[in-house]
Amino acid sequence: METKLGRKIGEGGCSEVYEYGTEQPAKIIKLAKSNTSMDAMRIEYRNHRTTWELGLPVPQPFDLRVVDGRPGIVVEQIQGETLMQRFLRGLDQPKVSEDSPIYDDVRMTARILNALHSHSAEALPSQRESIKGALLGVESLTAPEKKEICAILDDLPVKQRLCHGDPNPGA
């Protein structure tokens, strides 16, 4: 049985997000754009599942699927405003002060990311190796520049911690 895509509800540089299916709990699917491979989606799905299994505040991941030839990650749909919607509404106030609700949202975001980044990630590959792999594909850098950057990365202390890597207040 094929499930049809619902309404498009978001988009980033590497994916589009759609409502997905009719069963409960409500689900969405994050479908890769042409610049994102199945391998990248597999890694993201594995990382998402690991984070959810640690009990961190992330939507429950359900499956990795291919829809219309595009890899996608099916996750629980979280209802409510995005942080970006809340930020923009807060900026509509005549004067934004430190006791404004927008600051509460910023503090909440910082606390959530801090909690995420404080968890050990022994089961996940090194972020350093992911960065180095991405760096090697950058065409605007010369081979000596890439080598120098990799050497700097190699000199950094090793910490196996979770790293969000791409927080998006509009998602």
mmCIF file of C-alpha atoms in Angstrom:
data_model
loop_
_atom_site.group_PDB
_atom_site.id
_atom_site.type_symbol
_atom_site.label_atom_id
_atom_site.label_comp_id
_atom_site.label_asym_id
_atom_site.label_seq_id
_atom_site.Cartn_x
_atom_site.Cartn_y
_atom_site.Cartn_z
ATOM 1 C CA MET A 1 0.000 0.000 0.000
ATOM 2 C CA GLU A 2 1.436 3.350 -1.038
ATOM 3 C CA THR A 3 0.912 6.353 1.203
ATOM 4 C CA LYS A 4 0.457 9.680 -0.559
ATOM 5 C CA LEU A 5 2.198 12.845 0.471
ATOM 6 C CA GLY A 6 0.106 15.415 2.253
ATOM 7 C CA ARG A 7 0.592 19.153 2.496
ATOM 8 C CA LYS A 8 4.150 20.503 2.289
ATOM 9 C CA ILE A 9 4.941 22.027 5.683
ATOM 10 C CA GLY A 10 8.619 22.936 5.468
ATOM 11 C CA GLU A 11 11.798 23.041 3.463
ATOM 12 C CA GLY A 12 15.507 23.285 4.100
ATOM 13 C CA GLY A 13 18.642 23.167 1.989
ATOM 14 C CA CYS A 14 18.657 19.374 1.737
ATOM 15 C CA SER A 15 15.045 18.290 2.192
ATOM 16 C CA GLU A 16 11.336 19.034 2.039
ATOM 17 C CA VAL A 17 8.885 18.077 4.781
ATOM 18 C CA TYR A 18 5.363 16.813 4.086
ATOM 19 C CA GLU A 19 2.464 15.514 6.125
ATOM 20 C CA TYR A 20 2.472 11.745 5.647
ATOM 21 C CA GLY A 21 -0.203 9.124 6.115
ATOM 22 C CA THR A 22 -3.462 9.221 8.038
ATOM 23 C CA GLU A 23 -2.803 6.910 10.997
ATOM 24 C CA GLN A 24 -2.152 8.061 14.560
ATOM 25 C CA PRO A 25 0.152 9.311 15.833
ATOM 26 C CA ALA A 26 0.346 11.848 13.016
ATOM 27 C CA LYS A 27 3.497 11.565 10.933
ATOM 28 C CA ILE A 28 5.598 13.631 8.584
ATOM 29 C CA ILE A 29 8.213 12.625 6.049
ATOM 30 C CA LYS A 30 11.438 14.498 5.428
ATOM 31 C CA LEU A 31 12.223 13.840 1.742
ATOM 32 C CA ALA A 32 15.734 14.374 0.432
ATOM 33 C CA LYS A 33 16.392 16.843 -2.340
ATOM 34 C CA SER A 34 18.661 15.838 -5.210
ATOM 35 C CA ASN A 35 21.722 17.118 -3.287
ATOM 36 C CA THR A 36 21.213 14.516 -0.529
ATOM 37 C CA SER A 37 21.995 10.824 -0.971
ATOM 38 C CA MET A 38 20.345 7.723 0.431
ATOM 39 C CA ASP A 39 23.508 7.143 2.493
ATOM 40 C CA ALA A 40 23.174 10.609 4.052
ATOM 41 C CA MET A 41 19.529 9.893 4.909
ATOM 42 C CA ARG A 42 20.469 6.516 6.418
ATOM 43 C CA ILE A 43 23.029 8.235 8.635
ATOM 44 C CA GLU A 44 20.511 10.913 9.653
ATOM 45 C CA TYR A 45 17.894 8.264 10.433
ATOM 46 C CA ARG A 46 20.378 6.263 12.543
ATOM 47 C CA ASN A 47 21.439 9.414 14.414
ATOM 48 C CA HIS A 48 17.814 10.436 14.976
ATOM 49 C CA ARG A 49 16.884 6.964 16.266
ATOM 50 C CA THR A 50 19.903 6.924 18.615
ATOM 51 C CA THR A 51 18.968 10.345 19.984
ATOM 52 C CA TRP A 52 15.341 9.300 20.512
ATOM 53 C CA GLU A 53 16.414 6.064 22.235
ATOM 54 C CA LEU A 54 18.512 8.165 24.646
ATOM 55 C CA GLY A 55 15.241 9.802 25.733
ATOM 56 C CA LEU A 56 16.064 13.227 24.362
ATOM 57 C CA PRO A 57 13.254 15.576 23.265
ATOM 58 C CA VAL A 58 13.068 14.662 19.579
ATOM 59 C CA PRO A 59 10.166 13.341 17.493
ATOM 60 C CA GLN A 60 9.961 9.558 17.371
ATOM 61 C CA PRO A 61 11.522 8.196 14.178
ATOM 62 C CA PHE A 62 9.532 5.405 12.512
ATOM 63 C CA ASP A 63 11.068 4.425 9.211
ATOM 64 C CA LEU A 64 13.366 5.143 6.307
ATOM 65 C CA ARG A 65 11.407 4.980 3.016
ATOM 66 C CA VAL A 66 11.688 5.848 -0.643
ATOM 67 C CA VAL A 67 8.831 7.947 -2.059
ATOM 68 C CA ASP A 68 8.776 8.934 -5.729
ATOM 69 C CA GLY A 69 12.433 7.872 -5.978
ATOM 70 C CA ARG A 70 13.500 10.072 -3.061
ATOM 71 C CA PRO A 71 14.757 8.759 0.278
ATOM 72 C CA GLY A 72 12.814 10.006 3.276
ATOM 73 C CA ILE A 73 12.647 9.717 7.031
ATOM 74 C CA VAL A 74 9.216 9.196 8.601
ATOM 75 C CA VAL A 75 8.871 10.727 12.069
ATOM 76 C CA GLU A 76 6.208 11.711 14.558
ATOM 77 C CA GLN A 77 4.568 15.045 13.735
ATOM 78 C CA ILE A 78 4.820 17.594 16.532
ATOM 79 C CA GLN A 79 1.918 20.059 16.517
ATOM 80 C CA GLY A 80 2.377 23.727 17.333
ATOM 81 C CA GLU A 81 4.199 26.831 16.268
ATOM 82 C CA THR A 82 7.773 26.675 15.072
ATOM 83 C CA LEU A 83 10.348 28.657 17.016
ATOM 84 C CA MET A 84 10.691 30.951 13.994
ATOM 85 C CA GLN A 85 6.972 31.771 14.116
ATOM 86 C CA ARG A 86 7.283 32.527 17.828
ATOM 87 C CA PHE A 87 10.424 34.641 17.296
ATOM 88 C CA LEU A 88 8.789 36.679 14.546
ATOM 89 C CA ARG A 89 5.634 37.223 16.614
ATOM 90 C CA GLY A 90 7.806 38.377 19.526
ATOM 91 C CA LEU A 91 9.615 40.872 17.319
ATOM 92 C CA ASP A 92 6.271 42.495 16.476
ATOM 93 C CA GLN A 93 6.180 43.887 20.010
ATOM 94 C CA PRO A 94 6.959 47.618 20.252
ATOM 95 C CA LYS A 95 9.945 46.985 22.525
ATOM 96 C CA VAL A 96 11.752 43.690 23.014
ATOM 97 C CA SER A 97 13.241 43.473 26.500
ATOM 98 C CA GLU A 98 14.981 40.675 28.411
ATOM 99 C CA ASP A 99 11.715 39.678 30.092
ATOM 100 C CA SER A 100 9.984 39.309 26.714
ATOM 101 C CA PRO A 101 8.685 35.841 25.734
ATOM 102 C CA ILE A 102 11.158 35.802 22.821
ATOM 103 C CA TYR A 103 14.013 35.563 25.342
ATOM 104 C CA ASP A 104 12.270 32.615 27.019
ATOM 105 C CA ASP A 105 12.218 30.860 23.626
ATOM 106 C CA VAL A 106 15.901 31.585 23.057
ATOM 107 C CA ARG A 107 16.759 30.291 26.553
ATOM 108 C CA MET A 108 14.632 27.161 26.011
ATOM 109 C CA THR A 109 16.381 26.479 22.697
ATOM 110 C CA ALA A 110 19.793 26.910 24.334
ATOM 111 C CA ARG A 111 18.823 24.521 27.174
ATOM 112 C CA ILE A 112 17.578 21.857 24.740
ATOM 113 C CA LEU A 113 20.703 22.086 22.567
ATOM 114 C CA ASN A 114 22.921 22.033 25.673
ATOM 115 C CA ALA A 115 21.144 18.891 26.914
ATOM 116 C CA LEU A 116 21.595 17.273 23.517
ATOM 117 C CA HIS A 117 25.257 18.239 23.283
ATOM 118 C CA SER A 118 25.950 16.979 26.818
ATOM 119 C CA HIS A 119 25.116 13.367 25.948
ATOM 120 C CA SER A 120 27.766 10.844 25.055
ATOM 121 C CA ALA A 121 27.624 9.519 21.512
ATOM 122 C CA GLU A 122 29.799 6.431 21.698
ATOM 123 C CA ALA A 123 27.466 4.584 19.307
ATOM 124 C CA LEU A 124 27.785 7.244 16.615
ATOM 125 C CA PRO A 125 30.733 7.950 14.316
ATOM 126 C CA SER A 126 33.088 10.807 15.079
ATOM 127 C CA GLN A 127 31.836 14.242 14.059
ATOM 128 C CA ARG A 128 35.443 15.044 13.161
ATOM 129 C CA GLU A 129 35.472 12.323 10.503
ATOM 130 C CA SER A 130 32.156 13.553 9.091
ATOM 131 C CA ILE A 131 33.519 17.105 8.835
ATOM 132 C CA LYS A 132 36.739 15.896 7.228
ATOM 133 C CA GLY A 133 34.770 13.825 4.723
ATOM 134 C CA ALA A 134 32.631 16.834 3.772
ATOM 135 C CA LEU A 135 35.704 19.061 3.590
ATOM 136 C CA LEU A 136 37.397 16.816 1.058
ATOM 137 C CA GLY A 137 34.511 17.416 -1.348
ATOM 138 C CA VAL A 138 34.781 21.222 -1.236
ATOM 139 C CA GLU A 139 35.965 22.334 -4.687
ATOM 140 C CA SER A 140 36.851 25.907 -3.710
ATOM 141 C CA LEU A 141 39.716 24.768 -1.439
ATOM 142 C CA THR A 142 43.108 23.643 -2.667
ATOM 143 C CA ALA A 143 44.613 20.329 -1.589
ATOM 144 C CA PRO A 144 47.126 22.093 0.740
ATOM 145 C CA GLU A 145 44.283 24.097 2.346
ATOM 146 C CA LYS A 146 42.283 20.925 2.934
ATOM 147 C CA LYS A 147 45.341 19.239 4.426
ATOM 148 C CA GLU A 148 45.922 22.201 6.757
ATOM 149 C CA ILE A 149 42.306 22.255 7.923
ATOM 150 C CA CYS A 150 42.352 18.480 8.523
ATOM 151 C CA ALA A 151 45.522 18.908 10.605
ATOM 152 C CA ILE A 152 43.785 21.572 12.721
ATOM 153 C CA LEU A 153 40.802 19.243 13.205
ATOM 154 C CA ASP A 154 43.147 16.410 14.216
ATOM 155 C CA ASP A 155 44.681 18.639 16.913
ATOM 156 C CA LEU A 156 41.313 19.302 18.577
ATOM 157 C CA PRO A 157 40.425 17.274 21.680
ATOM 158 C CA VAL A 158 38.361 14.146 21.047
ATOM 159 C CA LYS A 159 34.894 14.197 22.607
ATOM 160 C CA GLN A 160 32.257 11.672 21.605
ATOM 161 C CA ARG A 161 29.233 13.921 22.109
ATOM 162 C CA LEU A 162 26.001 14.386 20.224
ATOM 163 C CA CYS A 163 25.962 17.426 17.976
ATOM 164 C CA HIS A 164 22.800 18.668 16.299
ATOM 165 C CA GLY A 165 24.760 20.204 13.462
ATOM 166 C CA ASP A 166 21.790 21.916 11.786
ATOM 167 C CA PRO A 167 19.275 23.511 14.167
ATOM 168 C CA ASN A 168 16.471 25.104 12.173
ATOM 169 C CA PRO A 169 14.017 27.343 14.067
ATOM 170 C CA GLY A 170 11.657 27.163 11.099
ATOM 171 C CA ALA A 171 11.227 23.395 11.300
#
